[in-house]
Tab-separated table of C-alpha atoms and ligand atoms in Angstrom:
chain	number	residue	atom	x	y	z
A	1	MET	CA	-33.316	58.733	86.016
A	2	LYS	CA	-30.223	60.799	86.677
A	3	TYR	CA	-29.456	62.068	83.242
A	4	ALA	CA	-28.025	65.523	83.807
A	5	THR	CA	-25.550	64.434	86.463
A	6	GLU	CA	-23.840	62.253	83.895
A	7	PHE	CA	-22.664	65.239	81.918
A	8	ARG	CA	-18.987	65.627	82.393
A	9	ASP	CA	-19.525	69.346	82.394
A	10	PRO	CA	-22.959	69.860	83.947
A	11	LYS	CA	-22.408	73.586	84.292
A	12	ALA	CA	-21.690	74.052	80.606
A	13	ALA	CA	-24.687	71.858	79.722
A	14	LYS	CA	-26.928	73.912	81.980
A	15	ALA	CA	-25.754	77.122	80.367
A	16	VAL	CA	-26.456	75.832	76.855
A	17	LEU	CA	-29.850	74.485	77.931
A	18	ALA	CA	-30.725	77.911	79.313
A	19	ARG	CA	-29.737	79.583	76.058
A	20	ILE	CA	-31.805	77.016	74.122
A	21	SER	CA	-34.811	77.852	76.311
A	22	ALA	CA	-34.372	81.583	75.802
A	23	LEU	CA	-34.143	81.162	72.037
A	24	ALA	CA	-37.105	78.775	71.908
A	25	ASP	CA	-39.197	81.334	73.792
A	26	GLN	CA	-37.961	84.084	71.516
A	27	ILE	CA	-39.097	82.269	68.381
A	28	GLY	CA	-42.349	81.279	70.033
A	29	ALA	CA	-41.778	77.525	70.092
A	30	THR	CA	-44.153	75.757	72.469
A	31	ARG	CA	-45.077	72.206	73.309
A	32	ALA	CA	-48.188	72.531	71.147
A	33	ALA	CA	-46.301	74.186	68.298
A	34	PRO	CA	-42.726	72.966	68.575
A	35	VAL	CA	-39.700	73.495	66.364
A	36	HIS	CA	-39.005	70.173	64.635
A	37	ILE	CA	-35.341	69.313	64.477
A	38	MET	CA	-34.343	66.081	62.783
A	39	GLU	CA	-31.177	64.352	63.924
A	40	ILE	CA	-30.230	62.400	60.832
A	41	CYS	CA	-27.758	59.939	62.337
A	42	GLY	CA	-28.796	56.926	64.399
A	43	GLY	CA	-25.770	57.468	66.637
A	44	HIS	CA	-27.219	60.849	67.558
A	45	THR	CA	-30.641	59.297	68.195
A	46	HIS	CA	-28.990	56.886	70.593
A	47	ALA	CA	-27.064	59.678	72.347
A	48	ILE	CA	-30.175	61.878	72.659
A	49	PHE	CA	-32.001	59.084	74.478
A	50	ARG	CA	-29.020	57.944	76.476
A	51	TYR	CA	-28.512	61.386	77.951
A	52	GLY	CA	-32.203	62.219	78.044
A	53	LEU	CA	-31.633	65.312	75.922
A	54	ASP	CA	-35.166	65.087	74.524
A	55	LYS	CA	-36.446	65.611	78.055
A	56	LEU	CA	-33.877	68.200	79.090
A	57	VAL	CA	-34.360	70.656	76.256
A	58	HIS	CA	-37.115	73.281	76.234
A	59	GLU	CA	-40.450	71.655	75.495
A	60	GLY	CA	-40.786	73.709	72.341
A	61	VAL	CA	-37.971	71.679	70.752
A	62	GLU	CA	-38.959	68.316	69.336
A	63	PHE	CA	-36.465	65.829	67.973
A	64	ILE	CA	-37.564	63.931	64.886
A	65	HIS	CA	-35.507	60.783	64.475
A	66	GLY	CA	-34.054	60.475	61.015
A	67	PRO	CA	-33.331	57.532	58.717
A	68	GLY	CA	-29.632	57.387	59.584
A	69	CYS	CA	-29.374	53.861	60.903
A	70	PRO	CA	-28.281	51.580	58.055
A	71	VAL	CA	-29.611	48.461	59.718
A	72	CYS	CA	-33.029	50.060	60.239
A	73	VAL	CA	-33.506	50.997	56.602
A	74	LEU	CA	-32.451	47.604	55.277
A	75	PRO	CA	-35.400	46.080	53.377
A	76	MET	CA	-36.352	42.501	54.138
A	77	ALA	CA	-35.626	41.510	50.557
A	78	ARG	CA	-31.936	42.418	51.001
A	79	VAL	CA	-31.741	40.147	54.054
A	80	ASP	CA	-33.337	37.363	52.021
A	81	GLU	CA	-30.663	37.848	49.364
A	82	CYS	CA	-27.918	37.611	51.995
A	83	VAL	CA	-29.378	34.316	53.173
A	84	GLU	CA	-29.573	33.128	49.572
A	85	ILE	CA	-25.891	33.882	48.968
A	86	ALA	CA	-24.848	32.430	52.342
A	87	ASN	CA	-26.594	29.166	51.470
A	88	ARG	CA	-24.645	28.658	48.245
A	89	PRO	CA	-22.169	25.777	48.521
A	90	GLY	CA	-18.635	26.829	49.412
A	91	VAL	CA	-19.564	30.314	50.560
A	92	ILE	CA	-18.311	31.951	53.743
A	93	PHE	CA	-20.653	34.904	54.296
A	94	THR	CA	-19.238	37.669	56.459
A	95	THR	CA	-21.112	40.564	58.017
A	96	PHE	CA	-21.027	43.174	60.750
A	97	GLY	CA	-22.763	41.807	63.827
A	98	ASP	CA	-25.436	44.521	63.621
A	99	ALA	CA	-27.022	42.923	60.572
A	100	MET	CA	-27.323	39.440	62.078
A	101	ARG	CA	-30.691	39.883	63.742
A	102	VAL	CA	-32.494	41.939	61.095
A	103	PRO	CA	-35.541	39.901	60.103
A	104	GLY	CA	-35.884	38.784	56.491
A	105	THR	CA	-39.162	37.461	55.120
A	106	LYS	CA	-38.264	33.943	56.209
A	107	MET	CA	-35.336	34.295	58.550
A	108	SER	CA	-32.526	36.487	59.790
A	109	LEU	CA	-28.847	35.780	59.162
A	110	MET	CA	-28.647	34.594	62.759
A	111	GLN	CA	-31.292	31.975	62.047
A	112	ALA	CA	-29.663	31.003	58.762
A	113	LYS	CA	-26.386	30.468	60.625
A	114	ALA	CA	-28.144	28.291	63.194
A	115	ALA	CA	-29.583	26.303	60.285
A	116	GLY	CA	-26.080	25.542	59.026
A	117	ALA	CA	-24.962	28.344	56.699
A	118	ASP	CA	-21.339	29.437	57.202
A	119	ILE	CA	-21.998	32.994	58.325
A	120	ARG	CA	-19.363	34.825	60.320
A	121	MET	CA	-19.513	38.075	62.199
A	122	VAL	CA	-16.509	40.229	61.496
A	123	TYR	CA	-15.363	43.584	62.795
A	124	SER	CA	-13.972	44.804	59.510
A	125	PRO	CA	-13.980	43.981	55.795
A	126	LEU	CA	-10.245	43.457	56.384
A	127	ASP	CA	-11.210	40.318	58.327
A	128	ALA	CA	-13.135	39.110	55.288
A	129	LEU	CA	-10.086	39.757	53.091
A	130	GLU	CA	-7.952	37.731	55.477
A	131	LEU	CA	-10.503	34.901	55.415
A	132	ALA	CA	-10.284	34.904	51.624
A	133	ARG	CA	-6.489	34.648	51.794
A	134	ARG	CA	-6.665	31.774	54.257
A	135	ASN	CA	-9.414	29.890	52.436
A	136	PRO	CA	-8.483	29.885	48.750
A	137	GLY	CA	-10.925	27.078	48.057
A	138	ARG	CA	-13.914	28.993	49.409
A	139	GLU	CA	-15.860	32.025	48.194
A	140	VAL	CA	-15.732	34.742	50.832
A	141	VAL	CA	-18.516	37.321	50.554
A	142	PHE	CA	-18.653	40.495	52.631
A	143	PHE	CA	-22.004	42.172	53.246
A	144	GLY	CA	-21.231	45.816	52.512
A	145	LEU	CA	-23.812	47.950	54.219
A	146	GLY	CA	-23.760	51.336	55.804
A	147	PHE	CA	-23.501	54.998	54.916
A	148	GLU	CA	-20.537	57.018	53.745
A	149	THR	CA	-18.620	56.322	56.962
A	150	THR	CA	-18.415	52.638	56.082
A	151	THR	CA	-18.247	52.902	52.286
A	152	PRO	CA	-14.517	53.754	52.121
A	153	SER	CA	-13.659	50.602	54.079
A	154	THR	CA	-15.231	48.283	51.514
A	155	ALA	CA	-13.935	50.372	48.599
A	156	LEU	CA	-10.368	50.154	49.920
A	157	SER	CA	-10.839	46.426	50.588
A	158	ILE	CA	-11.978	45.817	47.016
A	159	GLN	CA	-8.980	47.783	45.725
A	160	GLN	CA	-6.718	45.664	47.919
A	161	ALA	CA	-8.337	42.428	46.700
A	162	ALA	CA	-7.842	43.566	43.104
A	163	HIS	CA	-4.219	44.435	43.861
A	164	GLU	CA	-3.604	40.970	45.311
A	165	GLY	CA	-5.705	39.184	42.705
A	166	LEU	CA	-7.897	37.629	45.405
A	167	GLY	CA	-10.458	36.073	43.095
A	168	ASN	CA	-12.443	34.417	45.879
A	169	PHE	CA	-13.385	37.703	47.577
A	170	SER	CA	-16.484	39.691	46.755
A	171	VAL	CA	-18.702	42.345	48.304
A	172	PHE	CA	-22.496	42.266	48.376
A	173	CYS	CA	-22.839	46.016	48.071
A	174	ASN	CA	-25.822	47.649	49.740
A	175	HIS	CA	-24.175	50.927	50.616
A	176	ILE	CA	-26.436	53.937	50.839
A	177	THR	CA	-25.912	57.666	50.994
A	178	VAL	CA	-27.197	60.299	53.432
A	179	PRO	CA	-28.149	63.348	51.337
A	180	GLU	CA	-30.746	61.697	49.040
A	181	PRO	CA	-33.181	60.427	51.702
A	182	ILE	CA	-33.027	63.881	53.299
A	183	ARG	CA	-34.076	65.375	49.985
A	184	ALA	CA	-36.906	62.810	49.780
A	185	LEU	CA	-38.079	63.733	53.282
A	186	LEU	CA	-37.939	67.447	52.456
A	187	ASP	CA	-40.005	66.801	49.326
A	188	ASP	CA	-42.622	64.938	51.363
A	189	PRO	CA	-45.532	67.340	51.923
A	190	HIS	CA	-46.456	65.536	55.159
A	191	MET	CA	-43.136	66.215	56.791
A	192	VAL	CA	-42.641	69.264	58.961
A	193	LEU	CA	-38.937	69.849	59.457
A	194	ASP	CA	-37.488	73.131	60.612
A	195	GLY	CA	-33.837	72.216	60.810
A	196	PHE	CA	-31.304	69.397	60.966
A	197	VAL	CA	-28.529	68.095	63.134
A	198	GLY	CA	-26.146	66.586	60.590
A	199	PRO	CA	-24.182	63.335	60.986
A	200	GLY	CA	-20.669	63.654	62.386
A	201	HIS	CA	-18.775	60.646	61.149
A	202	VAL	CA	-20.428	60.503	57.737
A	203	SER	CA	-19.360	64.113	57.290
A	204	MET	CA	-15.792	63.336	58.270
A	205	VAL	CA	-15.734	61.378	54.983
A	206	ILE	CA	-17.877	63.557	52.682
A	207	GLY	CA	-17.366	67.000	54.234
A	208	ILE	CA	-20.150	69.518	54.728
A	209	HIS	CA	-20.925	70.618	51.180
A	210	PRO	CA	-23.137	67.672	50.184
A	211	TYR	CA	-25.710	69.306	52.493
A	212	ASP	CA	-25.632	72.676	50.712
A	213	PHE	CA	-28.928	71.919	48.945
A	214	ILE	CA	-30.736	71.703	52.300
A	215	ALA	CA	-29.950	75.350	53.036
A	216	ARG	CA	-29.941	76.640	49.454
A	217	ASP	CA	-32.944	74.857	47.927
A	218	TYR	CA	-35.099	74.208	50.982
A	219	GLY	CA	-34.143	77.111	53.217
A	220	LYS	CA	-33.460	74.888	56.250
A	221	PRO	CA	-30.521	75.171	58.653
A	222	ILE	CA	-28.256	72.191	59.216
A	223	VAL	CA	-25.472	71.865	61.767
A	224	VAL	CA	-23.025	68.953	61.591
A	225	ALA	CA	-22.560	67.690	65.161
A	226	GLY	CA	-20.290	65.586	67.337
A	227	PHE	CA	-21.461	62.823	69.667
A	228	GLU	CA	-20.859	64.206	73.110
A	229	PRO	CA	-24.009	65.477	74.811
A	230	LEU	CA	-22.618	68.986	74.835
A	231	ASP	CA	-21.948	68.760	71.080
A	232	LEU	CA	-25.584	67.903	70.482
A	233	LEU	CA	-26.908	70.671	72.688
A	234	GLN	CA	-24.609	73.202	71.067
A	235	SER	CA	-25.776	72.094	67.639
A	236	VAL	CA	-29.423	72.494	68.627
A	237	LEU	CA	-28.543	75.973	69.841
A	238	MET	CA	-26.880	76.759	66.511
A	239	VAL	CA	-29.952	75.541	64.582
A	240	LEU	CA	-32.264	77.656	66.737
A	241	THR	CA	-30.012	80.692	66.323
A	242	GLN	CA	-30.216	80.344	62.546
A	243	ILE	CA	-34.004	80.068	62.736
A	244	ARG	CA	-34.227	83.172	64.907
A	245	ASP	CA	-31.965	85.108	62.567
A	246	GLY	CA	-33.859	83.924	59.518
A	247	ARG	CA	-30.721	82.257	58.147
A	248	ALA	CA	-30.353	78.861	56.492
A	249	GLU	CA	-26.758	77.682	56.338
A	250	VAL	CA	-24.623	74.606	56.644
A	251	GLU	CA	-22.607	74.978	59.835
A	252	ASN	CA	-19.967	72.696	61.294
A	253	GLN	CA	-20.051	72.269	65.053
A	254	TYR	CA	-17.696	69.268	64.790
A	255	ALA	CA	-14.855	70.977	62.894
A	256	ARG	CA	-12.290	69.310	65.163
A	257	VAL	CA	-13.030	66.046	63.307
A	258	VAL	CA	-14.961	67.037	60.166
A	259	PRO	CA	-12.891	68.747	57.441
A	260	GLU	CA	-14.907	71.057	55.203
A	261	HIS	CA	-14.137	68.974	52.135
A	262	GLY	CA	-14.064	65.555	53.782
A	263	ASN	CA	-11.340	62.946	53.567
A	264	PRO	CA	-9.690	62.968	50.116
A	265	VAL	CA	-8.328	59.402	50.254
A	266	SER	CA	-11.724	57.973	51.226
A	267	LEU	CA	-13.553	59.980	48.602
A	268	ALA	CA	-11.133	58.908	45.881
A	269	ALA	CA	-11.569	55.236	46.811
A	270	ILE	CA	-15.360	55.561	46.773
A	271	VAL	CA	-15.370	57.188	43.340
A	272	ASP	CA	-12.944	54.616	41.962
A	273	VAL	CA	-14.922	51.584	43.113
A	274	TYR	CA	-18.567	52.664	43.257
A	275	GLU	CA	-21.165	54.385	41.127
A	276	LYS	CA	-24.708	55.458	41.936
A	277	ARG	CA	-27.612	53.142	41.263
A	278	PRO	CA	-30.525	54.853	39.514
A	279	SER	CA	-32.594	54.169	42.597
A	280	PHE	CA	-32.540	52.026	45.708
A	281	GLU	CA	-35.144	50.706	48.110
A	282	TRP	CA	-35.190	51.921	51.707
A	283	ARG	CA	-37.197	50.170	54.325
A	284	GLY	CA	-40.071	52.420	55.310
A	285	LEU	CA	-39.174	55.067	52.744
A	286	GLY	CA	-39.529	53.138	49.495
A	287	GLU	CA	-37.450	53.737	46.370
A	288	ILE	CA	-35.215	56.807	46.480
A	289	ASP	CA	-33.404	58.064	43.378
A	290	GLN	CA	-29.588	57.954	43.373
A	291	SER	CA	-29.495	56.816	46.995
A	292	GLY	CA	-27.571	53.565	46.689
A	293	LEU	CA	-24.188	52.518	45.353
A	294	ARG	CA	-23.083	49.631	43.199
A	295	ILE	CA	-19.688	48.321	42.196
A	296	ARG	CA	-18.316	49.700	38.918
A	297	ALA	CA	-17.805	47.402	35.940
A	298	ARG	CA	-14.020	47.535	36.324
A	299	TYR	CA	-14.350	45.747	39.683
A	300	ARG	CA	-17.058	43.363	38.480
A	301	ALA	CA	-14.998	40.333	39.572
A	302	PHE	CA	-15.493	41.456	43.182
A	303	ASP	CA	-19.212	42.118	42.906
A	304	ALA	CA	-21.262	39.425	44.660
A	305	GLU	CA	-24.383	40.508	42.732
A	306	GLU	CA	-22.628	39.604	39.486
A	307	LYS	CA	-20.965	36.507	40.876
A	308	PHE	CA	-24.109	34.961	42.308
A	309	GLY	CA	-26.777	36.594	40.158
A	310	VAL	CA	-28.489	37.783	43.310
A	311	GLY	CA	-29.442	41.215	44.483
A	312	TYR	CA	-30.756	44.470	43.177
A	313	ALA	CA	-29.310	43.793	39.755
A	314	ALA	CA	-31.512	40.714	39.489
A	315	GLY	CA	-34.586	42.951	39.652
A	316	PRO	CA	-36.057	44.846	42.577
A	317	ARG	CA	-38.119	42.645	44.831
A	318	VAL	CA	-40.306	44.677	47.069
A	319	VAL	CA	-41.816	42.675	49.876
A	320	PRO	CA	-44.494	44.117	52.129
A	321	GLU	CA	-43.727	44.967	55.718
A	322	PRO	CA	-45.103	42.613	58.363
A	323	GLU	CA	-48.720	43.025	59.432
A	324	GLY	CA	-49.356	45.855	61.892
A	325	CYS	CA	-45.787	47.149	61.728
A	326	ALA	CA	-45.459	50.913	61.619
A	327	CYS	CA	-41.736	51.102	60.798
A	328	GLY	CA	-42.308	53.366	57.811
A	329	GLN	CA	-44.212	55.944	59.792
A	330	VAL	CA	-41.732	55.860	62.648
A	331	MET	CA	-38.840	56.098	60.207
A	332	THR	CA	-40.222	59.271	58.707
A	333	GLY	CA	-40.961	60.755	62.119
A	334	ARG	CA	-44.731	60.736	61.553
A	335	ILE	CA	-45.423	58.775	64.714
A	336	LYS	CA	-43.414	57.958	67.813
A	337	PRO	CA	-42.438	54.296	68.342
A	338	THR	CA	-44.854	53.935	71.238
A	339	ALA	CA	-47.729	54.581	68.834
A	340	CYS	CA	-46.895	51.424	66.863
A	341	PRO	CA	-49.364	48.675	67.780
A	342	GLN	CA	-46.503	46.146	67.858
A	343	PHE	CA	-44.256	48.168	70.192
A	344	GLY	CA	-43.381	46.072	73.224
A	345	CYS	CA	-45.791	43.249	72.409
A	346	GLY	CA	-45.144	41.840	68.929
A	347	CYS	CA	-41.840	43.643	68.737
A	348	THR	CA	-39.073	43.806	71.362
A	349	PRO	CA	-35.264	43.878	71.085
A	350	GLU	CA	-35.211	40.148	71.886
A	351	MET	CA	-37.785	39.303	69.219
A	352	PRO	CA	-37.689	42.190	66.760
A	353	LEU	CA	-40.349	42.471	64.103
A	354	GLY	CA	-39.010	45.646	62.575
A	355	ALA	CA	-35.401	46.668	62.118
A	356	LEU	CA	-35.850	49.828	64.206
A	357	MET	CA	-35.953	47.520	67.209
A	358	VAL	CA	-32.766	45.636	66.308
A	359	SER	CA	-30.019	48.201	66.476
A	360	SER	CA	-29.251	50.438	69.432
A	361	GLU	CA	-29.364	53.252	66.893
A	362	GLY	CA	-32.966	52.525	65.971
A	363	ALA	CA	-35.626	54.809	67.415
A	364	CYS	CA	-37.771	51.919	68.689
A	365	ALA	CA	-34.891	50.231	70.514
A	366	ALA	CA	-33.923	53.600	72.023
A	367	TYR	CA	-37.478	54.176	73.277
A	368	TRP	CA	-37.589	50.662	74.656
A	369	GLN	CA	-34.246	50.960	76.418
A	370	TYR	CA	-34.523	54.471	77.795
A	371	GLY	CA	-38.256	55.068	77.975
A	372	GLY	CA	-40.345	57.258	75.733
A	373	ALA	CA	-40.051	60.978	75.302
A	374	ARG	CA	-42.100	63.505	77.203
A	375	ALA	CA	-45.476	61.730	77.309
A	376	PRO	CA	-46.001	61.935	73.560
A	377	GLU	CA	-49.583	60.716	73.889
A	378	ALA	CA	-50.458	63.884	75.767
A	379	VAL	CA	-49.751	65.957	72.679
A	380	GLU	CA	-52.554	65.566	70.227
B	1	MET	CA	-21.628	50.439	63.694
B	2	CYS	CA	-21.684	53.961	62.276
B	3	LEU	CA	-19.440	55.535	64.848
B	4	GLY	CA	-15.693	55.686	64.726
B	5	ILE	CA	-13.887	54.894	67.942
B	6	PRO	CA	-10.621	56.474	69.115
B	7	GLY	CA	-7.546	54.290	68.865
B	8	ARG	CA	-3.838	54.901	69.242
B	9	ILE	CA	-1.369	53.782	66.601
B	10	VAL	CA	1.320	51.741	68.358
B	11	ALA	CA	3.352	50.264	65.497
B	12	VAL	CA	3.546	50.043	61.726
B	13	THR	CA	3.059	46.442	60.631
B	14	ASP	CA	3.155	46.678	56.837
B	15	ALA	CA	4.082	50.048	55.372
B	16	ALA	CA	3.470	48.917	51.787
B	17	ARG	CA	-0.099	47.883	52.546
B	18	MET	CA	-0.518	50.875	54.866
B	19	MET	CA	-1.316	48.674	57.845
B	20	ALA	CA	-0.568	49.517	61.455
B	21	LEU	CA	-1.260	48.116	64.879
B	22	ALA	CA	-3.705	50.185	66.874
B	23	GLU	CA	-4.877	49.958	70.435
B	24	VAL	CA	-8.612	50.456	70.524
B	25	SER	CA	-10.394	50.269	73.843
B	26	GLY	CA	-7.668	48.074	75.303
B	27	VAL	CA	-7.686	45.719	72.322
B	28	ARG	CA	-4.854	45.647	69.811
B	29	ARG	CA	-5.571	44.980	66.178
B	30	GLU	CA	-4.299	45.739	62.718
B	31	VAL	CA	-5.914	48.697	61.020
B	32	ASN	CA	-5.570	50.359	57.650
B	33	VAL	CA	-4.137	53.867	57.849
B	34	ALA	CA	-4.375	54.921	54.171
B	35	CYS	CA	-6.925	57.653	54.925
B	36	ILE	CA	-4.803	59.476	57.496
B	37	LEU	CA	-1.394	59.110	55.871
B	38	ASP	CA	0.364	62.340	54.948
B	39	GLY	CA	3.990	61.308	55.297
B	40	PRO	CA	5.978	58.222	56.316
B	41	ALA	CA	3.763	55.689	58.141
B	42	GLU	CA	6.200	55.674	61.092
B	43	ASP	CA	5.173	59.241	61.904
B	44	LEU	CA	1.766	57.940	62.922
B	45	VAL	CA	3.097	55.920	65.846
B	46	GLY	CA	1.797	57.433	69.061
B	47	GLU	CA	-0.944	59.379	67.252
B	48	TRP	CA	-4.656	59.071	67.954
B	49	ALA	CA	-7.187	58.426	65.229
B	50	LEU	CA	-10.865	57.695	64.893
B	51	ILE	CA	-11.022	54.088	63.796
B	52	HIS	CA	-14.052	52.839	61.944
B	53	VAL	CA	-14.447	49.142	61.082
B	54	GLY	CA	-10.700	48.657	60.918
B	55	PHE	CA	-9.828	51.858	59.051
B	56	ALA	CA	-8.311	54.954	60.630
B	57	MET	CA	-10.485	57.760	59.273
B	58	ALA	CA	-9.381	60.975	60.972
B	59	ARG	CA	-6.553	62.122	63.210
B	60	ILE	CA	-7.615	63.562	66.533
B	61	ASP	CA	-5.754	64.916	69.531
B	62	ALA	CA	-5.469	63.095	72.846
B	63	ASP	CA	-8.067	65.284	74.542
B	64	GLU	CA	-10.631	64.709	71.798
B	65	ALA	CA	-9.851	60.975	71.949
B	66	ALA	CA	-10.511	60.861	75.695
B	67	LYS	CA	-13.786	62.753	75.427
B	68	THR	CA	-15.058	60.743	72.485
B	69	LEU	CA	-14.125	57.488	74.167
B	70	GLN	CA	-16.070	58.499	77.256
B	71	ALA	CA	-19.149	59.355	75.191
B	72	LEU	CA	-18.895	56.069	73.292
B	73	GLN	CA	-18.498	54.150	76.546
B	74	ASP	CA	-21.673	55.795	77.840
B	75	LEU	CA	-23.443	54.655	74.689
B	76	GLY	CA	-22.082	51.132	74.981
B	77	GLU	CA	-20.414	51.600	71.587
B	78	ALA	CA	-16.870	51.197	72.881
B	79	GLN	CA	-17.702	47.831	74.435
B	80	GLU	CA	-19.537	46.820	71.283
B	81	ALA	CA	-16.490	47.627	69.167
B	82	ALA	CA	-14.245	45.575	71.468
B	83	GLU	CA	-16.644	42.640	71.254
B	84	ALA	CA	-16.853	42.967	67.479
B	85	MET	CA	-13.063	42.851	67.253
B	86	ALA	CA	-13.024	39.690	69.341
B	87	GLU	CA	-15.722	38.204	67.096
B	88	GLY	CA	-13.660	39.131	64.058
B	89	ALA	CA	-10.635	37.331	65.463
B	90	LYS	CA	-12.756	34.226	66.138
B	91	ALA	CA	-14.222	34.326	62.635
B	92	LEU	CA	-10.729	34.054	61.172
B	93	GLU	CA	-10.195	30.858	63.122
B	94	GLY	CA	-13.452	29.498	61.800
B	95	GLN	CA	-15.243	29.592	65.134
B	96	GLY	CA	-17.255	32.737	64.470
C	401	SF4	S1	-42.110	48.750	67.299
C	401	SF4	FE1	-41.235	47.257	65.878
C	401	SF4	S2	-42.776	47.011	64.287
C	401	SF4	FE2	-43.308	48.896	65.397
C	401	SF4	S3	-42.289	50.534	64.233
C	401	SF4	FE3	-40.859	49.899	65.831
C	401	SF4	S4	-39.562	48.320	64.847
C	401	SF4	FE4	-41.398	48.602	63.536
């Protein structure tokens, strides 16, 4: 595979890789005792594999793939609830295409659509709003999922619906937040994490201060990063530099897009429309306190949970993961995808068993598409 | 779906609703510009922004736009966004 030649600036990449190697040697990181750096965002996971960064960096640097792919952490029960809403008479159920193939306990949204439910893939919640305007006799429901990057779009759409009095529009809100699962992972005694590469586009909304606790309370460095290969390498270098210097800070490698305090309009819309749920279920991670959002009472008319009596409000429904599936362990970085007994046999991108195989941002799909990392089996 | 994609604002379509036409990856569609507005909407015409699921989320310069677009094309995300926009248009017509 010709990874390195695809860098638009191979010379710069080489220079950063050399500095990473020097630092890794300096802090004594080896293949047997590597520095564990978690990239939180699924977009970064995808980029790391696409450019083969996991193979290019010094062997003492190991990437741990974080829970930052919203489709991957979607519990089966939430998919079941989507199908339940979509099957109600008169409903047009709208969703991002990414969620279509996530397996529920009985079926995915794709299968429900094939079975006759009116489910439509949209690019934006704005499309769902437009559908509601054009179909006054129907109930249009938008499946609101995703992290803080996506949350403002549904918040602003709900505000717009309220402004127009669009009574046939509602959002099935399953938005989640980035900082809380990171705290849960840091509290997990089985996890070994030495530093983080922070999400770029989430941070463009929330800024860099929501990560302060990672440095302050847990003494770990975190560097918010862009999506170009050079951005990622530079961020790894910044994390390693902090480790060498014995510092733990929140740094912003992606300042050209990420403002320190985030985007004020987005943040105001989020606060106006949403509030934290006491806890929320994550696939593979279980219940995490304060990690999900729900629609505030003042926008109740646009809350699909209220409208249809379905969802988290109706009582948490935890359903077990499919037999032999190791999604939870992969999600928390305990094992590599190739160590899952289902990888490539019971579970492929065409016939996914777990959600990590569905989205290009999922670690399993990335391993499948680009090949595994440096012979992980060789490391005991 | 988590990544914003660079798009160029080409016209204001509805100033009151803060909607503008953007060209994203060769596809034109209406986007909401509320999050990047800091003056009259017309001032945005010609500007680049990171567009995420139909909402302009951050202003960027042309160089940043070009680099980001290249990275997203490498990841297949740019093509995915274009396809999603086409799907969205079909969904409105009831064929999605
Ligand atoms: S291979 Fe499939 S079942 Fe196994 S962890 Fe990955 S997504 Fe889950």
